[in-house]
XYZ file of C-alpha atoms in Angstrom:
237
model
C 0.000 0.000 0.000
C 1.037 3.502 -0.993
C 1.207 4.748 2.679
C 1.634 8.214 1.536
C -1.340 8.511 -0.634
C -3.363 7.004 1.951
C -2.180 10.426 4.528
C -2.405 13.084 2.157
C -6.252 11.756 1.480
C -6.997 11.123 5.373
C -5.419 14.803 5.769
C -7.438 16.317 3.315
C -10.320 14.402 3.751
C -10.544 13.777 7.225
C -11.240 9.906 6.645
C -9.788 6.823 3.898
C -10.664 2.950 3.307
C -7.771 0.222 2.915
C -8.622 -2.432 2.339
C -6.466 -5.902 2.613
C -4.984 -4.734 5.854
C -6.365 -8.360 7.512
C -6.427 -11.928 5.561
C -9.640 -13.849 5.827
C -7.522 -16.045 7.869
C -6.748 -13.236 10.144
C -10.385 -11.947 10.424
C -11.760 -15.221 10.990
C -9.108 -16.025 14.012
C -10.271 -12.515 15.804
C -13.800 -13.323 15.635
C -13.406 -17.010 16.683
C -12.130 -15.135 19.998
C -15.018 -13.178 20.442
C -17.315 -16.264 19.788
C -15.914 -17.551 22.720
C -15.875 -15.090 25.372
C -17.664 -14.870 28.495
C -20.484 -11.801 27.702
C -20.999 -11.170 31.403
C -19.081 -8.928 32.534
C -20.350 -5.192 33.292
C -18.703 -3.260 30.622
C -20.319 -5.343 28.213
C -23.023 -3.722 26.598
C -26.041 -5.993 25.060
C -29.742 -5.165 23.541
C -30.915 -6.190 20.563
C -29.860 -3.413 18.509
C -26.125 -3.814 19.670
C -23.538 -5.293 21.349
C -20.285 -3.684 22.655
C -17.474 -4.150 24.697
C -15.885 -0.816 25.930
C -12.073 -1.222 27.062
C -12.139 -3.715 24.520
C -8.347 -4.369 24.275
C -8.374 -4.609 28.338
C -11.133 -6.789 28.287
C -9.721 -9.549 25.769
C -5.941 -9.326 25.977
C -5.192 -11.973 23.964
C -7.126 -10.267 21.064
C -3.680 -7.817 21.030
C -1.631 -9.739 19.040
C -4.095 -10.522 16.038
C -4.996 -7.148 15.873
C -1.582 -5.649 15.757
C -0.295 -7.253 12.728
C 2.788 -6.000 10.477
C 0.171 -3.986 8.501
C -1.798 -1.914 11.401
C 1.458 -1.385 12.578
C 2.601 0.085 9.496
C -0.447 1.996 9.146
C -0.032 3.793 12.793
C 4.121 4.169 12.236
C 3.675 5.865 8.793
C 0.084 7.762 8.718
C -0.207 8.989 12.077
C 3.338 9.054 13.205
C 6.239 7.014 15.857
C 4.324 9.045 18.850
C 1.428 7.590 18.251
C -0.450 5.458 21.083
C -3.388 3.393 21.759
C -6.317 5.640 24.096
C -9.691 3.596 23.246
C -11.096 0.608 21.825
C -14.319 -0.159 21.801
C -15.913 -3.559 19.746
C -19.402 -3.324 18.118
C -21.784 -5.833 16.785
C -24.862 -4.499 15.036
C -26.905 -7.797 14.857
C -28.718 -8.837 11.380
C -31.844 -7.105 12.585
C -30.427 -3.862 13.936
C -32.243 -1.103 13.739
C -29.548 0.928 15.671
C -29.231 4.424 13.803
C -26.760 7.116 14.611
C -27.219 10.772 13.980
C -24.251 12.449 12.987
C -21.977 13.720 15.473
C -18.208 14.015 16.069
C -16.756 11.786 18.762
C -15.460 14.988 20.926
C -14.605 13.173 24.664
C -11.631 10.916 25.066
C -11.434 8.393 27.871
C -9.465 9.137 31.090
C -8.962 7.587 34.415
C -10.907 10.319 36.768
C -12.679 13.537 36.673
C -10.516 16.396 37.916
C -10.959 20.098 37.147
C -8.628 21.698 34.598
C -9.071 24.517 32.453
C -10.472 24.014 28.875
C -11.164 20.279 29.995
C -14.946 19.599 30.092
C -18.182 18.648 29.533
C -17.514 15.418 31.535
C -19.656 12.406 31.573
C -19.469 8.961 33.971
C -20.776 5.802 32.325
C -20.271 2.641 34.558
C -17.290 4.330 36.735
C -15.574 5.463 33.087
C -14.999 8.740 32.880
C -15.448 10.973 29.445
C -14.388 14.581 28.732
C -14.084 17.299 26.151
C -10.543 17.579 25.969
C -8.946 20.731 24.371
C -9.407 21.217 20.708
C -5.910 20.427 19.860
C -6.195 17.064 21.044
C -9.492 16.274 19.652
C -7.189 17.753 16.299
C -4.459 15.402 16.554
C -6.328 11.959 17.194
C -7.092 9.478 14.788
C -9.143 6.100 15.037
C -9.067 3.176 13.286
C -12.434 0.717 12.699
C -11.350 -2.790 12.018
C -14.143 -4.550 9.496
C -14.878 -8.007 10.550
C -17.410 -8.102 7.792
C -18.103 -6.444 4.636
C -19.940 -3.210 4.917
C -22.065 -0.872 2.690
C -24.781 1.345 2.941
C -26.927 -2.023 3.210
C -25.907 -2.861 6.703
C -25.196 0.487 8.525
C -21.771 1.600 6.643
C -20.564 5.181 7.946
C -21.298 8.043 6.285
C -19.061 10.908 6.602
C -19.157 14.782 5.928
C -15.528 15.273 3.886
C -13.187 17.875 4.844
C -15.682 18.268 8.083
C -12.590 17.940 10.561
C -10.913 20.867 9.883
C -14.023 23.220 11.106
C -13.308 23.038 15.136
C -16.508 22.286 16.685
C -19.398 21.637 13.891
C -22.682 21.131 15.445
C -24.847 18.379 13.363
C -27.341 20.843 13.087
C -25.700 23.549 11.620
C -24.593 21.496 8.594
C -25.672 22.979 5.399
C -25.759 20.465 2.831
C -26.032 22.911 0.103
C -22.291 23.134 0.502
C -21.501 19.936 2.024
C -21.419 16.760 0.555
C -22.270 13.446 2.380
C -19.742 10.126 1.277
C -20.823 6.394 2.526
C -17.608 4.387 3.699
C -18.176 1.110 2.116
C -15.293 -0.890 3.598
C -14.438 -4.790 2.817
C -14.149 -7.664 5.282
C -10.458 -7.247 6.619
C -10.493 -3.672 5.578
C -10.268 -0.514 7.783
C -11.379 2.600 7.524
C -9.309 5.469 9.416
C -10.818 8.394 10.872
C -9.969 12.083 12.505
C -12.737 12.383 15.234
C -13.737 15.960 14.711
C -15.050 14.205 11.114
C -18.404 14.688 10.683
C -20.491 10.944 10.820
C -23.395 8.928 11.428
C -24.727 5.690 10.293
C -28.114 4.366 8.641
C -30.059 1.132 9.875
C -29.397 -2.153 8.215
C -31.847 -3.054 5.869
C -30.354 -6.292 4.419
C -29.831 -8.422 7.159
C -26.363 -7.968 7.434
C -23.982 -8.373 10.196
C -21.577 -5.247 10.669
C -18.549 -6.243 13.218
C -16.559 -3.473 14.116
C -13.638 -3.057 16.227
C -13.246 0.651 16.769
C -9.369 2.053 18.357
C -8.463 5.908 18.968
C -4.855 6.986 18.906
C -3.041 9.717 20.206
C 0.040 11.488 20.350
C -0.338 13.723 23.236
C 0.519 13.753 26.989
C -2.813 14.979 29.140
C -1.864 17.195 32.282
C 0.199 15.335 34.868
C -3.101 15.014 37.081
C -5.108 13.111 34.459
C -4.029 10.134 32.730
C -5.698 8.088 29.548
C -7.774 5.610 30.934
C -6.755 3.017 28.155
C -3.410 4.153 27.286
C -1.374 1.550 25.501
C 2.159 1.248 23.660
């Protein structure tokens, strides 16, 4: 892969697709470990319309190692740069007959490990003793995620859709968008494939109307250190 390409276009863009980053091989031995683990535990999430696992990479160690392979590596080394560290992952299924439908947002709070007060840090939020804040823009600027595709994906079965260039506006509220200047892209991505993201991107997703699976494991990266008081809740070399 043309590593280069692929950062000028997530620079510009705000978002790209590779695909081929995972063999079939590959895919299938990561979801043969999530067949088989225990769905009990409280940061498990489960309804009908979803199922996720927050603190994923926490929660299944031994999913580390068939995640990270030579390419993801590559990706975070070359695109996003040596600095570069793991801050998030989260693992969502949207079952065959999800109806789960997201509005489009930016992801604007990062995970840390306690609420303390600091200037230009906040809203904060506290979901089962996890603790979420609206960092300052400049880190919200320099993140990037990855999603993983553990099955093929298009606007069938709940694909993104995205809002291009939309990251390099600061703050965009949803409702503000005026779409007689934006344009809206779907992010059809293949089994094994990933799509990278910058967080301030404008997206959402549709329902699945083809009774599709959509598997994705979702991981933010960052390069920056928070204030000395406040660590990343998930950090991760």
């Amino acid at each position: 892969m043309n590593v280069q390409d692929h950062k000028n276009v997530i620079l510009e863009n705000g978002f790209g697709i590779i695909n081929n980053i995972f063999s079939n091989k590959e895919v299938n031995k990561i979801i043969h470990v999530l067949e088989n683990i225990d769905t009990s535990k409280e940061t498990f999430r489960k309804s009908e319309d979803l199922f996720a696992i927050r603190q994923f990479l926490k929660e299944i160690p031994e999913i580390k190692d068939l995640i990270f392979n030579d390419n993801i590596k590559k990706v975070v080394r070359e695109i996003f740069g040596e600095k570069y560290v793991v801050v998030k992952s989260i693992y969502f299924d949207k079952p065959e007959k999800s109806n789960w439908y997201v509005a489009y947002h930016q992801d604007l709070t990062i995970s840390v490990d306690k609420k303390v007060n600091l200037p230009d840090f906040g809203p904060w939020t506290t979901k089962q003793n996890q603790f979420a804040v609206q960092p300052p823009l400049d880190i919200l600027e320099n993140m990037y995620t990855i999603r993983i595709h553990l099955d093929d994906t298009d606007e069938h079965n709940g694909a993104l859709k995205v809002v291009p260039k939309s990251h390099s506006k600061g703050i965009y509220r949803p409702e503000t968008i005026d779409w007689t200047v934006e344009t809206e892209e779907i992010c059809s991505v293949e089994k094994g494939g990933i799509m990278i993201m910058k967080p301030l991107t404008l997206h959402g997703s549709n329902r699945t109307t083809n009774g599709k699976k959509r598997r994705v494991i979702h991981i933010e990266f960052s390069d920056r250190e928070l204030p000395e008081e406040l660590q990343w809740s998930e950090r991760m070399n």
